[in-house]
Amino acid sequence: MKSSLTVHNSLKRGKEEFQPLVEGRIGLYVCGPTVYSDVHLGNVRTFTSFDVIYRYLMYLGYKVRYVRNITDVGHLVGDVDDTDAEDKLAKQARLEQLEPMEVAQKYTNGFHDMMRIFNNLPPSIEPTATGHIPEQIQMVQDILDNGYAYESNGSVYFDTPKFIAEKGSYGKISGRIVEDLISETRDNLKNQSEKRHPSDFAIWMKAADNHLMHWQSPWSVGFPGWHLECSAMSTKYLGKTFDIHGGGNDLKFPHHENEVAQNSAACNCEGARYWLHTNMLLMNGRKMSKSDGNTITPQQLFSGESPHITKGYSPMAIRYFMLQAHYRSTLDITDAGLQSAEKGYRKLMEANAVLQKLEYSGKEAVVEADEKAVLESIQGIHDSMSDDFNTAKTIARMMELSSYIFKFKNQQLSINVISKTTFEQLQVVFKEFIYDIFGLKDELAEAGGGNNEVLDGLMGLVIDMRNSARANKDWGTADKIRDTLKELKIQLKDGKEGTSWSVDK
Ligand code: AMP
Ligand code: ZN
């Protein structure tokens, strides 16, 4: 039933069947956050997309080593390899009057909190750039030894024209040409004079006197180029050639192109065999971005305190909102979109709760058309996820099946129209896809689990108000409270000990 996996490989600019390098195992590397400010929802979208990909690969039976780094040095403001450019972290450290490592720790903690809130699994290894300086120095040395870099005034530059002349390719991922690299770096006039060609990029940078983060190296006291860290850490933990490398599509150029070039120049190896790129989260039709302030924070989204939305949304409703789009499509945050996702999320969770409680009793009286339709939808769920992790189509299939489930519940349709084995398959596929693959949690049921003080307090208040209404024979108010709670799947039970409440799963 599980279908063979097809992925969109940016290297080939098309879909192809996925074949791991080693049977049964997958090495997956994803570019992690630059920890100089709070993580924004665009980042959350990318990491959630890869979380679902990671979960699905494990579901398919692979043993996955998932490496996601923390960029805590080397990523410069404006991403230019100019010795005058300031490290994003160092700049924030200066603004917040903190040690650079304090900045890194603060925002790494915040990033981890956010990953937990959105129920993203931790990676198998989370290496930091500052923890891998020797590996990066070694890689610079290897590239130098192979003749694809040169030293100039304490900095080391990648020799792009030589690489292209001898290796023949640059720009496979992005389709961008080396002239683009020239225009990207044209503004950093200062070190243009150190370069042999304007398209060369720094892999080691000599630190200016006021540069906060620097290390001893054979060339100068300096720091590694941003692109280098991912080449060094991915190959250290996953091997010189490995399966999948991922990141947002804004990293295709120059970050990933330069990674590919560095890997090839350092060891004549191909690096990642499949490159997967997520598309951008937009707000008001524009890329959500830290650098130009077009962002909404997750906290604002939870609390509703933003001019862009009319109310707050829960993390799982937001996760569902993200899953409703395929990872390679853009996704524009709108209030209406979030509202409909919230409804969809609740409907899916409710359908599953109903399904898991339904009992298949009685004789089979299979109606061929229904049996076929349900079986096709179940197969469709597997096929859609295996078709380049198309969560949008997978959810649509599950919604088709939810309509069946509600008909069974309301006895509009006898459950016996499908066979017992199909019914059991349906139960399993819902449970596995909702929890294990989509990583959704049942927020309402969890909130009723007893350890949510706020909810307990609120429910105590609501129950008191209802009791007072009843004491005053204000049946209208008392009934309204009970009915509204019922709509929210909260049941009240009046007993000798008073009124208790529970969440109807
Ligand atoms: P950064 O912390 O800026 O290095 O970004 C971390 C990850 O989030 C990278 O893979 C980026 O490509 C990705 N990313 C940044 N902005 C967005 C966005 N608006 N939508 C989706 N992913 C994004
Ligand atoms: Zn990277």
mmCIF file of N, CA and C in Angstrom, residues 341-395:
data_model
loop_
_atom_site.group_PDB
_atom_site.id
_atom_site.type_symbol
_atom_site.label_atom_id
_atom_site.label_comp_id
_atom_site.label_asym_id
_atom_site.label_seq_id
_atom_site.Cartn_x
_atom_site.Cartn_y
_atom_site.Cartn_z
ATOM 1 N N ALA A 341 -8.597 27.140 8.002
ATOM 2 C CA ALA A 341 -7.711 26.059 8.458
ATOM 3 C C ALA A 341 -8.106 25.599 9.858
ATOM 4 N N GLU A 342 -8.484 26.523 10.697
ATOM 5 C CA GLU A 342 -8.885 26.168 12.063
ATOM 6 C C GLU A 342 -10.090 25.225 12.028
ATOM 7 N N LYS A 343 -11.038 25.556 11.138
ATOM 8 C CA LYS A 343 -12.229 24.692 10.994
ATOM 9 C C LYS A 343 -11.814 23.325 10.456
ATOM 10 N N GLY A 344 -10.949 23.345 9.447
ATOM 11 C CA GLY A 344 -10.500 22.091 8.844
ATOM 12 C C GLY A 344 -9.791 21.213 9.867
ATOM 13 N N TYR A 345 -8.927 21.824 10.663
ATOM 14 C CA TYR A 345 -8.191 21.080 11.693
ATOM 15 C C TYR A 345 -9.169 20.410 12.661
ATOM 16 N N ARG A 346 -10.159 21.205 13.114
ATOM 17 C CA ARG A 346 -11.124 20.645 14.074
ATOM 18 C C ARG A 346 -11.932 19.509 13.451
ATOM 19 N N LYS A 347 -12.284 19.695 12.185
ATOM 20 C CA LYS A 347 -13.086 18.666 11.510
ATOM 21 C C LYS A 347 -12.284 17.365 11.393
ATOM 22 N N LEU A 348 -11.027 17.509 11.029
ATOM 23 C CA LEU A 348 -10.188 16.317 10.872
ATOM 24 C C LEU A 348 -10.020 15.592 12.219
ATOM 25 N N MET A 349 -9.774 16.361 13.272
ATOM 26 C CA MET A 349 -9.578 15.738 14.586
ATOM 27 C C MET A 349 -10.877 15.073 15.049
ATOM 28 N N GLU A 350 -11.980 15.725 14.742
ATOM 29 C CA GLU A 350 -13.261 15.166 15.159
ATOM 30 C C GLU A 350 -13.554 13.880 14.380
ATOM 31 N N ALA A 351 -13.283 13.926 13.067
ATOM 32 C CA ALA A 351 -13.514 12.731 12.252
ATOM 33 C C ALA A 351 -12.695 11.570 12.809
ATOM 34 N N ASN A 352 -11.464 11.863 13.193
ATOM 35 C CA ASN A 352 -10.623 10.792 13.726
ATOM 36 C C ASN A 352 -11.159 10.274 15.060
ATOM 37 N N ALA A 353 -11.606 11.202 15.917
ATOM 38 C CA ALA A 353 -12.133 10.779 17.225
ATOM 39 C C ALA A 353 -13.350 9.868 17.018
ATOM 40 N N VAL A 354 -14.207 10.266 16.090
ATOM 41 C CA VAL A 354 -15.398 9.462 15.798
ATOM 42 C C VAL A 354 -14.972 8.091 15.260
ATOM 43 N N LEU A 355 -14.065 8.129 14.300
ATOM 44 C CA LEU A 355 -13.620 6.894 13.639
ATOM 45 C C LEU A 355 -13.042 5.893 14.633
ATOM 46 N N GLN A 356 -12.215 6.395 15.537
ATOM 47 C CA GLN A 356 -11.546 5.472 16.461
ATOM 48 C C GLN A 356 -12.551 4.870 17.456
ATOM 49 N N LYS A 357 -13.695 5.555 17.628
ATOM 50 C CA LYS A 357 -14.705 5.022 18.563
ATOM 51 C C LYS A 357 -15.738 4.124 17.897
ATOM 52 N N LEU A 358 -15.839 4.273 16.572
ATOM 53 C CA LEU A 358 -16.836 3.453 15.865
ATOM 54 C C LEU A 358 -16.506 1.978 16.031
ATOM 55 N N GLU A 359 -17.555 1.184 16.152
ATOM 56 C CA GLU A 359 -17.291 -0.252 16.239
ATOM 57 C C GLU A 359 -17.888 -0.941 15.033
ATOM 58 N N TYR A 360 -17.102 -1.812 14.486
ATOM 59 C CA TYR A 360 -17.605 -2.563 13.334
ATOM 60 C C TYR A 360 -18.327 -3.778 13.871
ATOM 61 N N SER A 361 -19.650 -3.689 13.894
ATOM 62 C CA SER A 361 -20.371 -4.841 14.407
ATOM 63 C C SER A 361 -21.341 -5.288 13.326
ATOM 64 N N GLY A 362 -21.879 -6.403 13.495
ATOM 65 C CA GLY A 362 -22.861 -6.873 12.523
ATOM 66 C C GLY A 362 -22.193 -7.516 11.336
ATOM 67 N N LYS A 363 -23.017 -7.916 10.424
ATOM 68 C CA LYS A 363 -22.500 -8.667 9.274
ATOM 69 C C LYS A 363 -22.002 -7.711 8.199
ATOM 70 N N GLU A 364 -21.091 -8.200 7.435
ATOM 71 C CA GLU A 364 -20.619 -7.393 6.317
ATOM 72 C C GLU A 364 -21.702 -7.358 5.238
ATOM 73 N N ALA A 365 -22.002 -6.170 4.753
ATOM 74 C CA ALA A 365 -22.954 -6.053 3.646
ATOM 75 C C ALA A 365 -22.353 -5.057 2.678
ATOM 76 N N VAL A 366 -21.208 -5.466 2.180
ATOM 77 C CA VAL A 366 -20.381 -4.531 1.420
ATOM 78 C C VAL A 366 -21.082 -4.043 0.151
ATOM 79 N N VAL A 367 -21.053 -2.716 -0.004
ATOM 80 C CA VAL A 367 -21.541 -2.138 -1.272
ATOM 81 C C VAL A 367 -20.292 -1.820 -2.085
ATOM 82 N N GLU A 368 -20.215 -2.461 -3.218
ATOM 83 C CA GLU A 368 -18.958 -2.396 -3.974
ATOM 84 C C GLU A 368 -18.475 -0.975 -4.252
ATOM 85 N N ALA A 369 -19.430 -0.102 -4.616
ATOM 86 C CA ALA A 369 -19.032 1.275 -4.973
ATOM 87 C C ALA A 369 -18.418 1.985 -3.774
ATOM 88 N N ASP A 370 -19.012 1.793 -2.579
ATOM 89 C CA ASP A 370 -18.475 2.452 -1.380
ATOM 90 C C ASP A 370 -17.125 1.866 -0.986
ATOM 91 N N GLU A 371 -17.056 0.553 -1.011
ATOM 92 C CA GLU A 371 -15.797 -0.121 -0.669
ATOM 93 C C GLU A 371 -14.673 0.381 -1.585
ATOM 94 N N LYS A 372 -14.991 0.482 -2.866
ATOM 95 C CA LYS A 372 -13.995 0.912 -3.846
ATOM 96 C C LYS A 372 -13.592 2.369 -3.574
ATOM 97 N N ALA A 373 -14.591 3.196 -3.314
ATOM 98 C CA ALA A 373 -14.298 4.623 -3.094
ATOM 99 C C ALA A 373 -13.406 4.810 -1.865
ATOM 100 N N VAL A 374 -13.709 4.100 -0.788
ATOM 101 C CA VAL A 374 -12.917 4.257 0.438
ATOM 102 C C VAL A 374 -11.504 3.714 0.211
ATOM 103 N N LEU A 375 -11.429 2.548 -0.418
ATOM 104 C CA LEU A 375 -10.092 1.977 -0.670
ATOM 105 C C LEU A 375 -9.254 2.895 -1.561
ATOM 106 N N GLU A 376 -9.897 3.484 -2.549
ATOM 107 C CA GLU A 376 -9.159 4.395 -3.444
ATOM 108 C C GLU A 376 -8.656 5.626 -2.700
ATOM 109 N N SER A 377 -9.510 6.123 -1.812
ATOM 110 C CA SER A 377 -9.070 7.298 -1.040
ATOM 111 C C SER A 377 -7.907 6.946 -0.113
ATOM 112 N N ILE A 378 -7.966 5.765 0.483
ATOM 113 C CA ILE A 378 -6.852 5.352 1.362
ATOM 114 C C ILE A 378 -5.568 5.246 0.536
ATOM 115 N N GLN A 379 -5.683 4.607 -0.623
ATOM 116 C CA GLN A 379 -4.494 4.504 -1.484
ATOM 117 C C GLN A 379 -4.032 5.890 -1.904
ATOM 118 N N GLY A 380 -5.007 6.761 -2.165
ATOM 119 C CA GLY A 380 -4.697 8.132 -2.578
ATOM 120 C C GLY A 380 -3.907 8.881 -1.518
ATOM 121 N N ILE A 381 -4.186 8.583 -0.265
ATOM 122 C CA ILE A 381 -3.442 9.229 0.833
ATOM 123 C C ILE A 381 -1.964 8.852 0.729
ATOM 124 N N HIS A 382 -1.709 7.559 0.570
ATOM 125 C CA HIS A 382 -0.311 7.105 0.452
ATOM 126 C C HIS A 382 0.342 7.673 -0.817
ATOM 127 N N ASP A 383 -0.406 7.606 -1.918
ATOM 128 C CA ASP A 383 0.182 8.056 -3.185
ATOM 129 C C ASP A 383 0.514 9.545 -3.140
ATOM 130 N N SER A 384 -0.383 10.338 -2.549
ATOM 131 C CA SER A 384 -0.137 11.791 -2.532
ATOM 132 C C SER A 384 1.086 12.124 -1.680
ATOM 133 N N MET A 385 1.213 11.458 -0.538
ATOM 134 C CA MET A 385 2.381 11.764 0.301
ATOM 135 C C MET A 385 3.663 11.298 -0.374
ATOM 136 N N SER A 386 3.567 10.183 -1.104
ATOM 137 C CA SER A 386 4.772 9.679 -1.770
ATOM 138 C C SER A 386 5.076 10.450 -3.038
ATOM 139 N N ASP A 387 4.138 11.281 -3.467
ATOM 140 C CA ASP A 387 4.378 12.127 -4.630
ATOM 141 C C ASP A 387 4.961 13.450 -4.127
ATOM 142 N N ASP A 388 6.232 13.423 -3.807
ATOM 143 C CA ASP A 388 6.927 14.625 -3.358
ATOM 144 C C ASP A 388 6.240 15.265 -2.138
ATOM 145 N N PHE A 389 5.813 14.413 -1.210
ATOM 146 C CA PHE A 389 5.284 14.861 0.100
ATOM 147 C C PHE A 389 4.152 15.877 -0.075
ATOM 148 N N ASN A 390 3.179 15.512 -0.919
ATOM 149 C CA ASN A 390 2.107 16.469 -1.201
ATOM 150 C C ASN A 390 1.048 16.435 -0.093
ATOM 151 N N THR A 391 1.323 17.171 0.970
ATOM 152 C CA THR A 391 0.406 17.188 2.124
ATOM 153 C C THR A 391 -0.948 17.791 1.722
ATOM 154 N N ALA A 392 -0.945 18.730 0.779
ATOM 155 C CA ALA A 392 -2.201 19.384 0.382
ATOM 156 C C ALA A 392 -3.175 18.343 -0.170
ATOM 157 N N LYS A 393 -2.677 17.508 -1.077
ATOM 158 C CA LYS A 393 -3.547 16.485 -1.672
ATOM 159 C C LYS A 393 -3.909 15.420 -0.648
ATOM 160 N N THR A 394 -2.958 15.105 0.229
ATOM 161 C CA THR A 394 -3.216 14.073 1.234
ATOM 162 C C THR A 394 -4.360 14.509 2.138
ATOM 163 N N ILE A 395 -4.320 15.767 2.551
ATOM 164 C CA ILE A 395 -5.379 16.272 3.427
ATOM 165 C C ILE A 395 -6.722 16.266 2.694
#
